[in-house]
């Protein structure tokens, strides 16, 4: 997995959404590697300078894998 990009959207002084773009590379026998780009949106709370992820939203990962002939 490779991190492609992070964008932050502030909700209030203690919360934000981190929009994180990833690239997963799948190596398959007798076929070229397959790169799949996707995003996960992490809900983040910052208290006393410490950031903690308390939830996330992602797409249908199984459907995305099937779309690329994986799984």
PDB file of C-alpha atoms in Angstrom:
ATOM      1  CA  UNK A   1       0.000   0.000   0.000  1.00  0.00           C
ATOM      2  CA  UNK A   2       1.209   3.437  -0.894  1.00  0.00           C
ATOM      3  CA  UNK A   3      -0.074   6.699   0.521  1.00  0.00           C
ATOM      4  CA  UNK A   4      -0.933   9.012  -2.388  1.00  0.00           C
ATOM      5  CA  UNK A   5      -2.419  12.072  -0.705  1.00  0.00           C
ATOM      6  CA  UNK A   6      -3.963  13.411   2.526  1.00  0.00           C
ATOM      7  CA  UNK A   7      -6.443  16.289   2.701  1.00  0.00           C
ATOM      8  CA  UNK A   8      -7.922  17.538   5.978  1.00  0.00           C
ATOM      9  CA  UNK A   9     -11.407  19.018   6.396  1.00  0.00           C
ATOM     10  CA  UNK A  10     -11.914  20.790   9.713  1.00  0.00           C
ATOM     11  CA  UNK A  11     -15.192  20.107  11.516  1.00  0.00           C
ATOM     12  CA  UNK A  12     -14.526  22.101  14.700  1.00  0.00           C
ATOM     13  CA  UNK A  13     -11.571  22.911  16.964  1.00  0.00           C
ATOM     14  CA  UNK A  14     -11.187  19.277  18.054  1.00  0.00           C
ATOM     15  CA  UNK A  15     -12.398  17.266  15.055  1.00  0.00           C
ATOM     16  CA  UNK A  16     -11.579  16.803  11.391  1.00  0.00           C
ATOM     17  CA  UNK A  17     -11.977  14.374   8.541  1.00  0.00           C
ATOM     18  CA  UNK A  18      -8.753  13.099   6.991  1.00  0.00           C
ATOM     19  CA  UNK A  19      -9.425  12.193   3.349  1.00  0.00           C
ATOM     20  CA  UNK A  20      -6.663   9.696   2.583  1.00  0.00           C
ATOM     21  CA  UNK A  21      -5.926   8.463  -0.936  1.00  0.00           C
ATOM     22  CA  UNK A  22      -4.249   5.064  -1.137  1.00  0.00           C
ATOM     23  CA  UNK A  23      -2.843   2.856  -3.889  1.00  0.00           C
ATOM     24  CA  UNK A  24      -2.816  -0.907  -3.424  1.00  0.00           C
ATOM     25  CA  UNK A  25      -0.673  -2.999  -5.773  1.00  0.00           C
ATOM     26  CA  UNK A  26      -1.651  -6.628  -6.314  1.00  0.00           C
ATOM     27  CA  UNK A  27       0.870  -9.092  -7.776  1.00  0.00           C
ATOM     28  CA  UNK A  28      -0.780 -12.029  -9.549  1.00  0.00           C
ATOM     29  CA  UNK A  29       0.745 -15.101 -11.155  1.00  0.00           C
ATOM     30  CA  UNK A  30       1.109 -14.906 -14.925  1.00  0.00           C
ATOM     31  CA  UNK A  31      -0.532 -11.464 -15.033  1.00  0.00           C
ATOM     32  CA  UNK A  32       0.771  -7.932 -14.749  1.00  0.00           C
ATOM     33  CA  UNK A  33       0.578  -6.197 -11.377  1.00  0.00           C
ATOM     34  CA  UNK A  34      -2.696  -4.382 -10.778  1.00  0.00           C
ATOM     35  CA  UNK A  35      -2.815  -0.970  -9.073  1.00  0.00           C
ATOM     36  CA  UNK A  36      -6.064   0.022  -7.390  1.00  0.00           C
ATOM     37  CA  UNK A  37      -6.571   3.583  -6.168  1.00  0.00           C
ATOM     38  CA  UNK A  38      -9.123   4.240  -3.431  1.00  0.00           C
ATOM     39  CA  UNK A  39      -9.944   6.660  -0.610  1.00  0.00           C
ATOM     40  CA  UNK A  40     -10.772   6.205   3.051  1.00  0.00           C
ATOM     41  CA  UNK A  41     -12.219   9.047   5.122  1.00  0.00           C
ATOM     42  CA  UNK A  42     -11.029   8.937   8.731  1.00  0.00           C
ATOM     43  CA  UNK A  43     -12.863  10.761  11.541  1.00  0.00           C
ATOM     44  CA  UNK A  44     -10.204  12.261  13.813  1.00  0.00           C
ATOM     45  CA  UNK A  45     -10.392  13.847  17.265  1.00  0.00           C
ATOM     46  CA  UNK A  46      -7.504  15.867  18.715  1.00  0.00           C
ATOM     47  CA  UNK A  47      -7.325  16.171  22.513  1.00  0.00           C
ATOM     48  CA  UNK A  48      -4.311  17.498  24.421  1.00  0.00           C
ATOM     49  CA  UNK A  49      -2.284  17.408  21.202  1.00  0.00           C
ATOM     50  CA  UNK A  50      -2.952  13.720  20.522  1.00  0.00           C
ATOM     51  CA  UNK A  51      -4.876  12.754  17.383  1.00  0.00           C
ATOM     52  CA  UNK A  52      -7.045   9.635  17.508  1.00  0.00           C
ATOM     53  CA  UNK A  53      -9.064   8.020  14.739  1.00  0.00           C
ATOM     54  CA  UNK A  54     -12.523   7.163  16.071  1.00  0.00           C
ATOM     55  CA  UNK A  55     -14.191   6.048  12.867  1.00  0.00           C
ATOM     56  CA  UNK A  56     -13.848   5.801   9.112  1.00  0.00           C
ATOM     57  CA  UNK A  57     -15.865   5.579   5.928  1.00  0.00           C
ATOM     58  CA  UNK A  58     -14.735   3.604   2.898  1.00  0.00           C
ATOM     59  CA  UNK A  59     -16.286   2.353  -0.297  1.00  0.00           C
ATOM     60  CA  UNK A  60     -17.276  -1.184  -1.215  1.00  0.00           C
ATOM     61  CA  UNK A  61     -13.821  -2.747  -1.240  1.00  0.00           C
ATOM     62  CA  UNK A  62     -15.016  -6.194  -2.346  1.00  0.00           C
ATOM     63  CA  UNK A  63     -16.799  -4.739  -5.382  1.00  0.00           C
ATOM     64  CA  UNK A  64     -13.688  -2.752  -6.299  1.00  0.00           C
ATOM     65  CA  UNK A  65     -11.539  -5.894  -6.143  1.00  0.00           C
ATOM     66  CA  UNK A  66     -14.023  -7.826  -8.307  1.00  0.00           C
ATOM     67  CA  UNK A  67     -14.071  -4.959 -10.806  1.00  0.00           C
ATOM     68  CA  UNK A  68     -10.308  -5.492 -11.231  1.00  0.00           C
ATOM     69  CA  UNK A  69     -10.563  -9.290 -11.394  1.00  0.00           C
ATOM     70  CA  UNK A  70      -9.186  -9.883  -7.904  1.00  0.00           C
ATOM     71  CA  UNK A  71     -10.884 -12.016  -5.270  1.00  0.00           C
TER      72      UNK A  71
END
